[in-house]
Coordinates of C-alpha atoms and ligand atoms in Angstrom, one line a residue:
M1 CA -12.6 168.0 -59.5
S2 CA -8.8 168.4 -59.3
C3 CA -8.4 165.5 -56.8
S4 CA -10.3 163.0 -58.9
T5 CA -7.2 160.8 -59.3
E6 CA -7.3 160.1 -55.6
I7 CA -10.8 158.7 -55.6
V8 CA -10.9 154.9 -55.3
N9 CA -14.7 154.6 -55.5
G10 CA -15.9 152.0 -57.8
P11 CA -18.2 149.0 -58.0
I12 CA -18.1 146.8 -54.9
P13 CA -17.9 143.1 -55.7
K14 CA -21.2 141.4 -54.9
N15 CA -19.7 139.0 -52.3
F16 CA -17.6 141.6 -50.6
L17 CA -18.2 141.2 -46.8
S18 CA -21.5 139.5 -47.6
D19 CA -21.4 137.1 -44.7
T20 CA -22.7 139.0 -41.7
S21 CA -23.0 135.9 -39.5
K22 CA -19.8 136.6 -37.7
R23 CA -20.6 140.2 -36.8
L24 CA -21.7 141.4 -33.3
D25 CA -24.8 143.6 -33.7
S26 CA -24.7 146.8 -31.7
L27 CA -28.4 147.5 -32.3
L28 CA -31.7 145.7 -33.1
F29 CA -34.4 147.8 -34.8
K30 CA -37.4 145.9 -36.0
D31 CA -41.1 146.8 -36.3
G32 CA -40.4 150.1 -34.7
C33 CA -38.8 148.6 -31.6
L34 CA -35.3 149.7 -30.7
Q35 CA -32.8 147.8 -28.6
V36 CA -29.1 148.4 -28.1
L37 CA -26.4 146.2 -26.8
D38 CA -25.1 147.2 -23.4
Q39 CA -21.4 147.6 -24.2
L40 CA -20.4 148.2 -20.6
L41 CA -21.2 144.6 -19.8
L42 CA -19.0 143.2 -22.5
P43 CA -17.2 140.8 -22.7
H44 CA -18.9 139.1 -19.7
S45 CA -22.5 139.4 -20.7
F46 CA -24.5 140.1 -23.8
E47 CA -27.7 142.0 -23.0
Y48 CA -29.8 144.4 -25.0
I49 CA -31.6 147.4 -23.5
D50 CA -35.0 148.7 -24.7
I51 CA -34.9 152.3 -26.0
R52 CA -38.4 153.8 -25.8
G53 CA -37.5 157.4 -26.4
V54 CA -35.1 160.4 -26.1
E55 CA -34.5 160.0 -22.4
D56 CA -33.4 156.3 -22.8
A57 CA -31.2 157.2 -25.8
F58 CA -29.6 160.1 -23.9
K59 CA -28.8 157.8 -20.9
V60 CA -27.2 155.0 -22.9
I61 CA -25.1 157.4 -24.9
K62 CA -23.9 159.5 -21.9
S63 CA -23.1 156.4 -19.9
M64 CA -21.2 154.8 -22.9
Q65 CA -23.4 151.8 -22.9
V66 CA -23.4 152.6 -26.6
R67 CA -20.5 154.5 -28.0
G68 CA -18.6 155.1 -31.3
A69 CA -19.4 158.2 -33.4
P70 CA -21.7 156.7 -36.1
L71 CA -23.6 154.5 -33.6
I72 CA -24.4 157.3 -31.2
A73 CA -25.7 159.3 -34.1
T74 CA -28.0 156.5 -35.1
V75 CA -29.2 155.7 -31.5
G76 CA -29.9 159.4 -31.0
C77 CA -31.9 159.6 -34.2
L78 CA -33.8 156.4 -33.6
G79 CA -34.5 157.3 -30.0
L80 CA -36.2 160.5 -31.3
F81 CA -37.9 158.4 -34.0
V82 CA -39.5 155.9 -31.5
E83 CA -40.6 158.7 -29.3
L84 CA -42.3 160.5 -32.2
E85 CA -43.8 157.2 -33.3
S86 CA -45.4 156.7 -29.9
G87 CA -47.1 160.1 -30.4
K88 CA -47.0 160.9 -26.7
D89 CA -45.2 164.2 -27.0
I90 CA -47.0 165.7 -30.0
E91 CA -49.0 168.7 -28.8
K92 CA -51.9 170.1 -30.7
D93 CA -50.2 173.5 -31.2
G94 CA -47.6 173.4 -34.0
Q95 CA -45.2 175.9 -32.5
D96 CA -45.1 173.8 -29.3
F97 CA -44.3 170.7 -31.2
R98 CA -41.5 172.4 -33.0
K99 CA -40.1 173.7 -29.8
Q100 CA -40.3 170.3 -28.1
V101 CA -38.5 168.6 -31.0
L102 CA -35.8 171.3 -31.0
K103 CA -35.3 170.9 -27.2
K104 CA -35.0 167.1 -27.6
I105 CA -32.4 167.6 -30.4
E106 CA -30.4 169.9 -28.2
Y107 CA -30.6 167.6 -25.3
L108 CA -29.4 164.6 -27.3
I109 CA -26.6 166.6 -28.8
S110 CA -25.4 167.5 -25.3
S111 CA -24.9 163.8 -24.4
R112 CA -21.3 163.6 -25.9
P113 CA -19.6 166.7 -27.2
T114 CA -16.7 165.5 -29.4
A115 CA -18.3 163.1 -31.9
V116 CA -19.8 165.4 -34.7
D117 CA -21.9 162.6 -36.3
L118 CA -24.6 163.0 -33.6
R119 CA -24.7 166.8 -34.2
N120 CA -24.7 166.5 -38.0
A121 CA -27.5 163.9 -38.0
L122 CA -29.8 165.7 -35.6
N123 CA -29.2 169.2 -36.9
S124 CA -30.3 167.9 -40.3
V125 CA -33.8 167.8 -38.9
I126 CA -33.9 171.5 -38.0
P127 CA -34.6 172.9 -41.6
L128 CA -37.8 170.7 -41.6
L129 CA -39.0 172.5 -38.4
E130 CA -38.7 175.8 -40.2
K131 CA -41.2 174.9 -42.9
E132 CA -44.9 175.7 -42.8
E133 CA -46.6 172.4 -42.6
D134 CA -49.4 170.7 -40.8
L135 CA -48.3 168.8 -37.8
K136 CA -48.9 165.3 -39.0
T137 CA -47.0 165.9 -42.3
L138 CA -44.2 167.5 -40.3
A139 CA -43.9 164.6 -37.9
E140 CA -43.9 162.2 -40.8
K141 CA -41.1 164.1 -42.6
I142 CA -39.0 164.3 -39.4
K143 CA -39.4 160.5 -38.9
K144 CA -38.4 159.9 -42.5
R145 CA -35.2 161.9 -42.0
L146 CA -34.4 160.2 -38.8
L147 CA -34.8 156.8 -40.4
E148 CA -32.6 157.8 -43.4
V149 CA -29.7 158.4 -41.0
Y150 CA -29.9 154.7 -40.0
E151 CA -30.5 153.4 -43.5
K152 CA -27.8 155.5 -45.2
E153 CA -25.2 154.4 -42.7
T154 CA -25.3 150.8 -43.9
V155 CA -24.9 151.8 -47.6
E156 CA -22.2 154.4 -47.0
N157 CA -20.3 152.1 -44.6
R158 CA -20.0 149.4 -47.2
Q159 CA -18.5 151.9 -49.7
L160 CA -16.2 153.3 -46.9
V161 CA -14.9 149.8 -46.1
W162 CA -14.3 149.0 -49.8
N163 CA -12.4 152.3 -50.4
A164 CA -10.3 151.8 -47.3
Y165 CA -9.6 148.1 -48.2
Q166 CA -8.5 149.1 -51.7
E167 CA -6.3 151.9 -50.5
V168 CA -4.4 149.7 -48.0
V169 CA -4.0 146.8 -50.4
S170 CA -2.9 149.0 -53.3
A171 CA -0.3 150.8 -51.1
H172 CA 1.5 147.4 -50.7
P173 CA 1.8 145.9 -54.2
G174 CA 3.2 142.4 -54.2
K175 CA 2.6 141.9 -50.5
E176 CA 0.2 139.1 -49.9
K177 CA -0.6 139.6 -46.2
L178 CA -0.4 142.7 -44.1
K179 CA 0.1 143.5 -40.5
V180 CA -1.8 146.4 -39.2
M181 CA -2.4 148.3 -35.9
T182 CA -5.5 149.9 -34.6
I183 CA -6.8 151.7 -31.5
C184 CA -10.1 151.8 -29.6
N185 CA -13.1 150.1 -31.1
T186 CA -14.2 151.1 -34.6
G187 CA -16.1 147.9 -35.6
S188 CA -19.7 146.8 -35.7
L189 CA -20.0 147.9 -32.1
A190 CA -19.2 151.5 -33.1
T191 CA -21.6 151.6 -36.0
C192 CA -24.6 149.7 -37.3
S193 CA -22.6 148.0 -40.0
W194 CA -19.0 146.6 -40.4
G195 CA -17.3 149.6 -38.8
T196 CA -14.7 152.1 -40.0
A197 CA -11.1 151.1 -39.4
L198 CA -12.0 147.8 -38.0
G199 CA -14.4 147.3 -40.9
A200 CA -11.5 147.7 -43.3
I201 CA -9.5 145.3 -41.2
R202 CA -12.3 142.7 -41.3
A203 CA -12.3 143.1 -45.1
L204 CA -8.6 142.4 -45.3
H205 CA -9.2 139.3 -43.3
A206 CA -12.2 138.2 -45.4
E207 CA -10.2 138.7 -48.6
G208 CA -7.2 136.7 -47.2
R209 CA -5.0 139.7 -47.0
L210 CA -4.5 140.0 -43.3
E211 CA -1.6 138.5 -41.4
L212 CA -2.3 140.0 -38.0
V213 CA -3.8 143.1 -36.3
Y214 CA -2.3 144.6 -33.2
A215 CA -5.1 146.1 -31.2
L216 CA -4.3 148.6 -28.5
E217 CA -6.1 148.0 -25.2
T218 CA -7.1 151.7 -25.2
R219 CA -6.9 153.0 -21.7
P220 CA -8.6 154.4 -19.8
Y221 CA -11.9 152.7 -20.8
N222 CA -10.4 149.7 -22.5
Q223 CA -12.6 149.7 -25.6
G224 CA -9.7 147.8 -27.3
I225 CA -9.4 144.8 -25.0
R226 CA -13.1 144.7 -24.1
L227 CA -14.8 145.4 -27.4
T228 CA -12.3 145.0 -30.3
A229 CA -11.0 141.8 -28.8
S230 CA -14.7 140.5 -28.5
E231 CA -15.4 141.4 -32.2
L232 CA -12.2 139.9 -33.5
L233 CA -12.5 136.7 -31.6
H234 CA -16.1 136.4 -32.7
G235 CA -15.1 137.0 -36.3
G236 CA -12.1 134.6 -36.2
V237 CA -9.7 137.4 -37.1
P238 CA -6.0 136.9 -36.1
F239 CA -5.0 139.5 -33.6
K240 CA -3.0 140.4 -30.5
V241 CA -3.9 143.0 -27.9
I242 CA -1.0 145.1 -26.7
T243 CA -1.0 147.9 -24.1
D244 CA -1.0 151.4 -25.4
S245 CA 2.6 151.8 -24.1
M246 CA 3.8 149.0 -26.3
A247 CA 3.0 150.6 -29.6
A248 CA 6.4 152.1 -30.3
W249 CA 8.2 148.9 -29.5
V250 CA 5.9 146.8 -31.6
M251 CA 6.4 149.3 -34.5
K252 CA 10.2 149.0 -34.1
N253 CA 10.3 145.3 -33.9
E254 CA 7.5 144.1 -36.1
R255 CA 6.8 145.0 -39.6
I256 CA 3.7 147.1 -39.4
D257 CA 2.3 147.9 -42.8
A258 CA -0.4 150.5 -41.8
V259 CA -2.1 152.0 -38.9
L260 CA -5.9 152.4 -39.3
T261 CA -8.0 154.4 -36.9
G262 CA -11.5 155.9 -36.6
A263 CA -12.3 159.5 -36.2
D264 CA -15.0 161.4 -34.3
N265 CA -14.6 164.8 -35.8
V266 CA -12.5 165.7 -38.9
A267 CA -11.8 169.3 -39.8
L268 CA -11.7 170.4 -43.5
N269 CA -7.9 170.5 -43.5
G270 CA -7.8 166.8 -42.3
D271 CA -7.0 167.4 -38.6
S272 CA -8.8 164.4 -37.0
A273 CA -10.1 164.0 -33.4
N274 CA -10.2 160.4 -32.3
K275 CA -9.8 158.3 -29.1
I276 CA -7.0 159.5 -26.8
G277 CA -3.8 157.8 -27.9
T278 CA -4.4 158.2 -31.6
Y279 CA -2.1 161.2 -31.9
M280 CA 0.6 159.2 -30.2
L281 CA 0.2 156.5 -32.9
A282 CA 0.5 159.1 -35.7
V283 CA 3.7 160.5 -34.3
L284 CA 5.1 157.0 -34.0
C285 CA 4.1 156.2 -37.6
K286 CA 6.0 159.3 -38.8
H287 CA 9.1 158.1 -37.0
H288 CA 8.9 154.5 -38.3
G289 CA 7.7 155.3 -41.8
V290 CA 4.4 153.6 -41.4
P291 CA 1.3 155.0 -43.3
F292 CA -1.4 156.4 -41.0
Y293 CA -5.0 156.4 -42.1
P294 CA -8.1 157.7 -40.4
V295 CA -11.1 155.8 -41.9
V296 CA -14.0 158.2 -41.9
P297 CA -17.6 158.3 -43.0
R298 CA -18.8 161.6 -44.4
T299 CA -20.9 162.0 -41.3
S300 CA -17.8 162.4 -39.1
I301 CA -16.6 165.4 -41.1
N302 CA -17.1 168.8 -39.5
R303 CA -17.9 171.2 -42.3
S304 CA -17.9 174.2 -39.9
R305 CA -14.3 173.7 -38.9
E306 CA -11.3 174.6 -41.2
T307 CA -8.8 173.1 -38.7
G308 CA -8.9 170.9 -35.6
D309 CA -8.2 173.9 -33.3
G310 CA -11.2 174.4 -31.0
I311 CA -12.7 170.9 -31.4
I312 CA -14.3 170.3 -28.0
I313 CA -12.5 167.5 -26.3
E314 CA -14.8 165.6 -23.9
E315 CA -13.5 165.0 -20.4
R316 CA -14.8 161.9 -18.8
P317 CA -15.3 161.2 -15.0
S318 CA -12.1 160.4 -13.1
N319 CA -13.5 157.0 -12.0
E320 CA -13.3 155.8 -15.6
L321 CA -9.5 156.0 -15.2
L322 CA -9.2 155.2 -11.5
Q323 CA -11.4 152.1 -11.5
I324 CA -11.6 148.9 -13.3
N325 CA -14.9 147.0 -12.9
G326 CA -15.8 149.2 -10.0
Q327 CA -12.5 148.5 -8.1
F328 CA -10.2 151.4 -7.5
I329 CA -6.7 150.7 -8.9
G330 CA -5.2 153.8 -7.3
P331 CA -5.9 155.8 -4.1
E332 CA -9.5 157.1 -4.3
K333 CA -8.5 160.7 -3.9
T334 CA -5.9 160.6 -6.8
P335 CA -6.3 163.8 -8.9
V336 CA -6.9 162.8 -12.5
W337 CA -7.1 164.4 -15.9
N338 CA -9.2 162.3 -18.2
P339 CA -9.6 163.7 -21.8
A340 CA -11.3 161.1 -24.0
F341 CA -10.0 162.3 -27.3
D342 CA -7.0 164.0 -29.0
V343 CA -6.5 165.7 -32.3
T344 CA -4.0 164.3 -34.9
P345 CA -2.7 167.1 -37.0
A346 CA -3.2 166.7 -40.8
D347 CA 0.6 166.7 -41.5
L348 CA 0.9 163.3 -39.8
I349 CA -1.9 161.8 -41.9
T350 CA -1.1 159.8 -45.0
K351 CA -4.6 159.9 -46.4
V352 CA -8.1 160.3 -45.0
L353 CA -10.1 157.3 -46.3
T354 CA -13.8 158.0 -46.8
D355 CA -16.9 156.7 -48.4
F356 CA -16.5 159.3 -51.1
G357 CA -12.9 158.6 -51.9
N358 CA -9.4 158.6 -50.4
F359 CA -7.7 161.9 -50.0
E360 CA -4.5 163.5 -48.9
P361 CA -5.5 165.9 -46.2
K362 CA -4.9 168.9 -48.6
S363 CA -7.5 167.6 -51.0
L364 CA -10.2 166.8 -48.5
K365 CA -11.9 170.2 -48.4
A366 CA -12.4 170.4 -52.2
A367 CA -13.9 166.9 -52.1
V368 CA -16.2 167.7 -49.2
E369 CA -17.5 170.7 -51.1
T370 CA -18.8 168.6 -53.9
L371 CA -21.0 166.6 -51.6
D372 CA -24.7 167.4 -50.9
S373 CA -25.4 168.8 -47.5
Y374 CA -25.6 166.1 -44.9
Ligands
LIG1 O1 -15.4 157.1 -26.6 P1 -15.8 156.2 -27.7 O2 -15.7 154.8 -27.4 O3 -17.2 156.6 -28.3 O4 -14.8 156.5 -28.9 C1 -14.9 155.9 -30.1 C2 -13.8 156.2 -31.0 O5 -12.9 157.0 -30.7 C3 -13.9 155.7 -32.5 O6 -12.6 155.7 -33.0 C4 -14.7 156.7 -33.2 O7 -16.0 156.9 -32.7 C5 -14.9 156.5 -34.7 S1 -15.0 154.9 -35.3 C6 -16.5 154.4 -35.5

């Protein structure tokens, strides 16, 4: 492959991020029982919700009780898994079962439109539905596939974090400790493992290479101050929260070594959709000469899009902007536009850091083409 020199993969040291005791768990899945942490209650209370099937999974994803592209994919898949496991929806007639599963997949996918992980994961079940198979075998194969989504995430996330950590450290030879900036929440609360951008930041800290992380509060829904602050405090990671509008001033006055973000939907040319405000950070990075890195699992790559044009941008209800904790912070009838994501053009991206290597945007497509289908 022509871009092989850009790949940083390699053996991960055994003790790399081996201590999970200081990690907040977004999801508990044991003996076929699924529970998810209600993230809307954070930081005030720490409660898990039972997920007994597709309807429960849809509700927690739509309401953003669980959120973060890789996590919603896992919760969608495990929601379908526990429903199939209960056996209550399996009809005697094979065609009916296939139709029902397809309907449930479409329903789950409709919960949040921008993050491609959910679509990628659930769509990977569809080829199984097209095979001639007795019902019991088919149901077992579907469940196996759904479980794989969960199991593979942990393994691929570890490689992603290692690759991202190596890239950031090797871009700053001779610098012992780094100052970084991030947006939204991309940690264990957005995945079932360490996280994407925040996972790499946790690795910098664990390896003694982090001076400080500036975390944007991330209006309108405050995932930065509610969730990232909770994770970093819990993990003992040095950080400061800033408002989104402070980012330029911080970049001008503080030495920021890198900006690391997540991504919900990455086109083959590297254009990356992520939480609203990410594009602004990339523009600021260009101006201040700071490297800008989306940290992206393969599951967030959209193989059907050459560019970011046309990525569906989710619009959230106006109250998510107009209210904080149920209290209006502006006149109730204020007209609001509330897009939840923006698209950072590839030319503002230094490298896309992935579990299969780190690539300049121009090399991403060729690398993706070497991967197996999802
Ligand atoms: O609206 P959210 O909270 O689901 O948005 C989350 C993000 O934008 C993350 O950066 C993204 O999902 C990728 S990182 C795991």
